[in-house]
């Protein structure tokens, strides 16, 4: 099968998420890095793209140049990944969709709900794919949990408890470090700090596994380091359309917790738990029974979990291969096959609506607020 041409914006040398995209997109031979505007520093970006094998005339100085350069080519990129800082996602994603490119945008998709609605509209009008990189949903054992819920193996889901709480911004002495400080500065980060950064991954995961969407929420935000304007800790209670009860704790000051992303799903006839630091196992307890450890790669898993596993049981698969699974589904979608599990622009919009709802709720002492985008009410 012919390889697809892939372009990347952001994710330059030394960036946090860039390597996971490059490993992920190219892991299965579906995509070849054909074009890029990789860095805010034009020369650094061009040089780095060329060092990765991009032809000199497709190693662009910035995204605008890339848009102009690619739109006229017969071998134009089949997919553009947007892995720049949050405040640039909207204009880049919109411009590429309008020019007829498929886009994978990093989270959060936009900075405001209105921008999110606009991306959903533009994506629909263009007929192109607009996916959002909620990559944790692509771990094989997360897909297994989703299948277990779908096939009623734990009965109706009563309760979801999700945490995305780490301690990497817990040192007050480091709070003025520019790499940390911008995340809690409204001028750079928008209306929310930790909840918009990490909490939305957990909220997306709750919906993804439970097969239910958030309807309303009540939030308590705290800036535990007083110099911070935006929250570095949040507790969010939520209710889903189908009646599922949700609890979510997200923090960046939970010293000792590392990645700190885990989720528990409790149904009428069983419970499950998964943690991103042990992504190959799901702990499953049937009501009245013993806890069982289910392993990626073992016999008897769902087709969906088996499809997204690469190496044999007991060999760890980690974060870049979860990102690779997003690209597997993107490649299939670009080639015309349906992949319903791909996180969409609508998921990106739902997250932004939840962020604004949480901010409003926190300001109103935890009042319950409708968390759905206006267009879904
Ligand atoms: P970073 O600051 O480490 O890297 C950003 C990169 O983008 C740098 O190479 C920078 O030079 C480049 N850049 C900045 N402005 C640009 C522009 N206008 N045009 C082209 N390149 C530009 O940031 P990081 O942590 O890699 O985050 C990038 C995005 O990825 C953020 O939106 C973040 O929320 C998201 N992210 C997602 C994760 C996930 O699990 N899905 C994990 C980490 C980050």
XYZ file of C-alpha atoms and ligand atoms in Angstrom:
421
model
C 0.000 0.000 0.000
C 1.374 3.458 -0.904
C 2.635 5.488 2.009
C 0.759 8.627 2.963
C 2.531 11.975 3.061
C 2.641 13.542 6.487
C 3.405 17.079 7.581
C 4.090 18.417 11.025
C 3.796 21.884 12.566
C 5.599 22.353 15.874
C 7.150 19.430 17.689
C 10.647 20.760 16.988
C 13.908 19.580 18.462
C 13.678 19.381 22.247
C 9.886 19.671 22.347
C 7.969 17.425 24.689
C 5.434 15.828 22.347
C 7.256 16.005 18.989
C 9.142 12.684 19.346
C 5.982 10.736 20.246
C 4.329 11.974 17.027
C 7.339 11.105 14.886
C 7.652 7.643 16.406
C 3.896 7.131 16.298
C 3.213 8.308 12.747
C 6.046 6.272 11.279
C 5.779 3.131 13.454
C 3.578 1.135 11.079
C 4.882 2.362 7.740
C 1.696 4.265 6.958
C 3.175 7.757 6.891
C 6.399 9.346 5.736
C 7.448 12.764 7.060
C 7.311 14.797 3.843
C 6.951 18.389 5.071
C 7.272 20.414 8.223
C 7.348 23.794 9.943
C 8.739 22.364 13.119
C 9.917 25.287 15.190
C 8.977 28.837 16.119
C 12.566 29.647 15.111
C 12.436 29.358 11.292
C 16.059 28.388 10.730
C 16.128 25.856 13.557
C 12.901 24.350 12.231
C 14.162 24.064 8.668
C 17.489 22.557 9.717
C 15.820 20.036 12.007
C 13.281 19.024 9.343
C 16.084 18.426 6.850
C 17.994 16.373 9.436
C 14.873 14.178 9.658
C 14.894 13.605 5.902
C 12.456 16.294 4.735
C 13.423 17.736 1.309
C 14.817 21.286 1.523
C 11.889 22.785 -0.428
C 9.401 21.238 2.025
C 11.283 22.263 5.182
C 9.269 25.417 5.745
C 10.040 28.534 7.786
C 6.519 28.724 9.242
C 3.044 27.231 8.897
C 1.782 29.916 6.520
C 4.612 29.100 4.108
C 3.822 25.407 4.494
C 0.165 25.989 3.679
C 1.070 27.893 0.502
C 3.777 25.418 -0.480
C 1.692 22.289 0.046
C -1.712 23.333 -1.279
C -0.510 23.496 -4.885
C 1.419 20.223 -4.916
C 0.136 17.036 -6.454
C 1.889 15.082 -3.712
C 0.588 17.424 -0.996
C 0.565 16.056 2.535
C -2.336 13.730 3.339
C -2.298 14.701 7.001
C -1.031 17.668 9.014
C -0.240 17.320 12.724
C -0.483 20.474 14.812
C 1.841 20.113 17.821
C 2.442 23.758 18.664
C 1.551 25.579 21.924
C -2.182 25.756 22.664
C -2.912 29.341 21.640
C -1.922 28.621 18.013
C -4.030 25.466 17.488
C -7.174 27.251 16.337
C -5.786 29.380 13.531
C -3.504 26.660 12.161
C -6.126 23.891 12.292
C -8.790 26.113 10.736
C -6.518 27.292 7.916
C -5.451 23.761 6.959
C -8.990 22.351 7.112
C -10.250 25.197 4.922
C -7.513 24.408 2.414
C -8.710 20.785 2.289
C -6.121 19.032 4.472
C -6.813 16.364 7.101
C -5.625 17.505 10.529
C -4.589 15.886 13.803
C -4.566 18.661 16.411
C -2.989 18.440 19.843
C -5.168 19.048 22.868
C -6.689 21.378 23.892
C -8.046 21.850 20.373
C -8.831 25.529 20.985
C -8.676 28.191 23.678
C -12.393 29.032 23.703
C -15.757 27.330 23.152
C -16.533 29.634 20.212
C -13.316 28.604 18.483
C -14.195 24.971 19.144
C -17.614 25.428 17.536
C -15.937 27.059 14.551
C -13.545 24.124 14.105
C -16.452 21.653 14.238
C -18.281 23.707 11.573
C -15.221 24.066 9.340
C -14.359 20.372 9.648
C -17.901 19.374 8.701
C -17.999 21.783 5.756
C -14.607 20.621 4.485
C -15.447 16.932 4.708
C -11.912 16.408 5.999
C -10.812 14.557 9.100
C -10.167 16.686 12.162
C -8.941 14.498 15.014
C -7.711 15.533 18.448
C -4.837 13.712 20.089
C -6.527 12.094 23.089
C -3.921 9.405 22.700
C -4.463 7.605 26.019
C -7.736 6.343 24.570
C -5.675 4.347 22.080
C -3.864 2.079 24.529
C -4.947 -1.498 23.759
C -6.122 -2.158 27.316
C -8.152 1.045 27.386
C -9.860 -0.165 24.221
C -10.430 -3.476 26.036
C -12.172 -1.669 28.904
C -14.339 0.183 26.415
C -15.282 -3.105 24.740
C -16.064 -4.657 28.128
C -18.494 -1.835 28.854
C -20.006 -2.056 25.355
C -20.551 -5.794 25.706
C -22.090 -5.378 29.183
C -19.381 -7.353 30.989
C -19.632 -5.069 34.016
C -23.289 -4.186 33.539
C -24.516 -0.607 33.433
C -21.767 1.773 34.512
C -22.670 3.480 37.777
C -19.517 5.392 38.590
C -16.272 6.561 36.972
C -13.369 7.856 39.072
C -10.480 9.426 37.148
C -7.277 11.066 38.352
C -4.659 12.931 36.374
C -2.534 14.250 39.192
C 1.215 14.699 39.109
C 3.664 16.580 41.279
C 5.946 18.184 38.728
C 4.911 21.759 39.462
C 4.816 21.270 43.195
C 8.065 23.060 44.022
C 7.155 26.638 45.037
C 10.814 27.607 44.552
C 10.504 26.693 40.861
C 7.168 28.437 40.281
C 8.827 31.427 38.589
C 10.700 29.266 36.107
C 9.348 30.570 32.741
C 8.696 27.000 31.487
C 6.335 26.482 34.431
C 4.963 29.979 35.046
C 3.157 30.451 31.688
C 0.879 27.499 32.421
C -0.763 29.423 35.280
C -0.822 32.801 33.523
C -4.216 33.566 31.879
C -2.529 35.626 29.153
C -0.707 32.498 27.947
C -2.823 29.572 29.128
C -6.384 30.922 28.890
C -9.076 30.480 31.521
C -7.784 27.292 33.136
C -4.414 25.818 34.112
C -4.287 22.217 35.268
C -7.833 21.240 34.318
C -7.394 22.382 30.700
C -3.936 20.810 30.515
C -4.471 17.379 32.097
C -8.032 17.200 33.426
C -9.516 17.087 29.930
C -7.564 13.901 29.133
C -9.198 12.239 32.158
C -12.639 13.588 31.262
C -12.311 12.377 27.684
C -11.232 8.961 28.941
C -14.250 8.746 31.271
C -16.592 9.376 28.341
C -14.637 7.132 26.019
C -14.740 4.075 28.293
C -18.185 4.605 29.789
C -19.713 5.334 26.392
C -21.516 8.269 27.942
C -21.080 12.045 27.644
C -20.734 14.661 30.369
C -23.903 16.670 30.950
C -23.188 18.819 34.014
C -20.443 19.391 36.531
C -19.471 21.035 39.797
C -15.869 22.154 40.301
C -13.571 23.273 43.078
C -10.380 24.965 41.811
C -7.370 25.866 43.971
C -4.118 27.715 43.350
C -2.164 25.999 46.090
C 0.935 28.027 45.201
C -0.399 31.522 45.885
C 1.566 33.320 43.124
C -0.447 31.358 40.554
C -3.516 33.023 39.041
C -4.875 29.833 37.489
C -5.612 26.585 39.316
C -2.920 23.992 39.970
C -5.433 21.605 41.556
C -9.057 20.825 40.752
C -11.740 18.456 41.977
C -14.613 18.045 39.551
C -17.802 16.077 40.141
C -19.841 15.348 37.050
C -22.996 13.644 35.825
C -23.269 12.006 32.449
C -26.206 11.885 30.005
C -26.907 8.237 30.773
C -26.825 8.741 34.532
C -23.204 7.730 35.194
C -21.714 9.524 38.200
C -18.200 10.936 37.700
C -15.400 12.079 40.035
C -12.221 13.647 38.704
C -9.143 14.920 40.540
C -6.396 16.681 38.629
C -3.329 18.304 40.168
C 0.203 19.412 39.366
C 1.303 19.694 43.001
C 0.802 16.059 44.054
C 4.463 15.514 44.850
C 5.403 11.862 44.517
C 2.834 11.075 41.880
C 4.607 10.824 38.539
C 2.403 10.725 35.445
C -0.512 10.105 37.760
C -3.233 9.227 35.251
C -5.531 6.407 36.326
C -9.174 5.521 35.939
C -11.653 3.212 37.663
C -14.989 2.205 36.181
C -17.610 0.628 38.438
C -20.624 -1.151 36.940
C -23.535 -3.139 38.336
C -21.709 -6.458 37.997
C -18.026 -5.571 38.152
C -15.275 -2.988 38.406
C -12.103 -2.229 36.414
C -9.053 -0.080 36.902
C -6.206 1.029 34.643
C -3.204 3.306 35.151
C -1.054 4.948 32.495
C 2.113 3.915 34.345
C 1.101 0.225 34.022
C -0.742 0.503 30.707
C -0.584 -3.184 29.808
C -2.803 -4.386 32.632
C -6.435 -3.972 33.556
C -7.531 -5.082 37.010
C -11.006 -6.563 36.726
C -13.202 -7.666 39.625
C -16.554 -9.360 38.976
C -19.119 -8.733 41.704
C -18.591 -11.286 44.476
C -15.440 -12.600 42.773
C -11.676 -12.249 42.927
C -9.667 -9.579 41.185
C -8.146 -10.739 37.906
C -5.253 -9.130 36.069
C -5.877 -8.940 32.340
C -2.731 -8.544 30.216
C -2.229 -6.931 26.841
C -1.462 -9.712 24.372
C -3.218 -12.517 26.233
C -5.659 -14.813 24.505
C -9.331 -13.920 24.611
C -9.125 -10.146 24.461
C -11.411 -8.217 22.137
C -10.486 -7.796 18.472
C -10.051 -4.077 19.159
C -7.395 -4.650 21.841
C -5.681 -7.353 19.777
C -5.636 -5.160 16.657
C -3.713 -2.413 18.450
C -1.112 -4.620 20.192
C 2.245 -4.901 18.463
C 4.453 -7.204 20.494
C 3.820 -10.395 22.442
C 2.400 -10.659 25.941
C 4.642 -9.326 28.742
C 6.650 -7.076 26.412
C 5.794 -3.520 27.427
C 4.166 -1.186 24.933
C 4.118 2.434 25.933
C 3.126 5.980 25.109
C 4.583 6.344 21.571
C 2.741 3.198 20.490
C -0.518 4.557 21.904
C 0.080 7.640 19.740
C 0.895 5.234 16.879
C -2.557 3.704 17.309
C -4.112 7.111 16.680
C -2.112 7.236 13.426
C -3.172 3.677 12.501
C -6.794 4.787 12.694
C -6.031 8.047 10.893
C -4.366 6.194 8.028
C -7.380 3.890 7.784
C -9.785 6.840 7.822
C -7.776 8.691 5.141
C -7.884 5.540 3.014
C -11.653 5.457 3.384
C -12.192 2.897 6.142
C -14.290 3.875 9.160
C -12.643 4.092 12.560
C -15.246 5.292 15.030
C -12.897 5.425 17.995
C -10.836 8.291 16.580
C -11.143 11.317 18.900
C -12.909 14.011 16.892
C -13.295 17.780 16.699
C -16.565 17.295 18.583
C -14.571 15.700 21.419
C -12.267 18.718 21.347
C -15.288 21.024 21.573
C -16.849 19.017 24.406
C -13.599 19.422 26.360
C -13.565 23.168 25.878
C -17.209 23.437 26.970
C -16.331 21.425 30.091
C -13.341 23.681 30.842
C -15.496 26.819 30.681
C -18.228 25.146 32.718
C -15.678 24.158 35.378
C -14.309 27.701 35.545
C -17.846 29.105 35.947
C -18.703 26.512 38.578
C -15.513 27.105 40.569
C -16.221 30.862 40.583
C -19.757 30.111 41.865
C -18.540 27.987 44.810
C -19.132 24.712 43.024
C -22.596 25.374 41.618
C -23.738 22.712 39.133
C -23.302 23.970 35.564
C -24.370 22.568 32.190
C -21.130 21.283 30.631
C -22.408 20.558 27.123
C -21.539 22.703 24.126
C -24.453 24.977 23.203
C -24.930 23.190 19.883
C -25.655 19.912 21.721
C -28.181 21.244 24.240
P 6.956 22.445 23.765
O 7.003 23.855 24.224
O 7.834 21.407 24.370
O 7.230 22.414 22.168
C 6.520 23.250 21.265
C 7.191 23.171 19.903
O 6.435 23.927 18.954
C 8.601 23.756 19.891
O 9.415 22.977 19.043
C 8.383 25.163 19.298
O 9.540 25.683 18.646
C 7.296 24.867 18.298
N 6.481 26.034 17.934
C 5.990 26.998 18.755
N 5.259 27.883 18.053
C 5.290 27.464 16.757
C 4.737 27.963 15.552
N 3.969 29.061 15.521
N 4.989 27.279 14.400
C 5.760 26.176 14.381
N 6.315 25.646 15.524
C 6.079 26.292 16.679
O 5.427 22.015 23.868
P 4.841 20.542 24.056
O 4.825 20.194 25.492
O 5.448 19.614 23.061
O 3.295 20.804 23.712
C 2.829 21.049 22.409
C 1.345 20.731 22.378
O 1.169 19.342 22.639
C 0.519 21.471 23.445
O -0.696 21.850 22.890
C 0.318 20.436 24.533
O -0.889 20.636 25.261
C 0.281 19.155 23.734
N 0.703 17.971 24.488
C -0.090 16.859 24.407
C 0.223 15.714 25.079
C -0.679 14.527 24.943
O -0.600 13.625 25.769
N -1.541 14.449 23.954
C 1.410 15.630 25.930
C 2.231 16.835 25.893
C 1.861 17.960 25.202
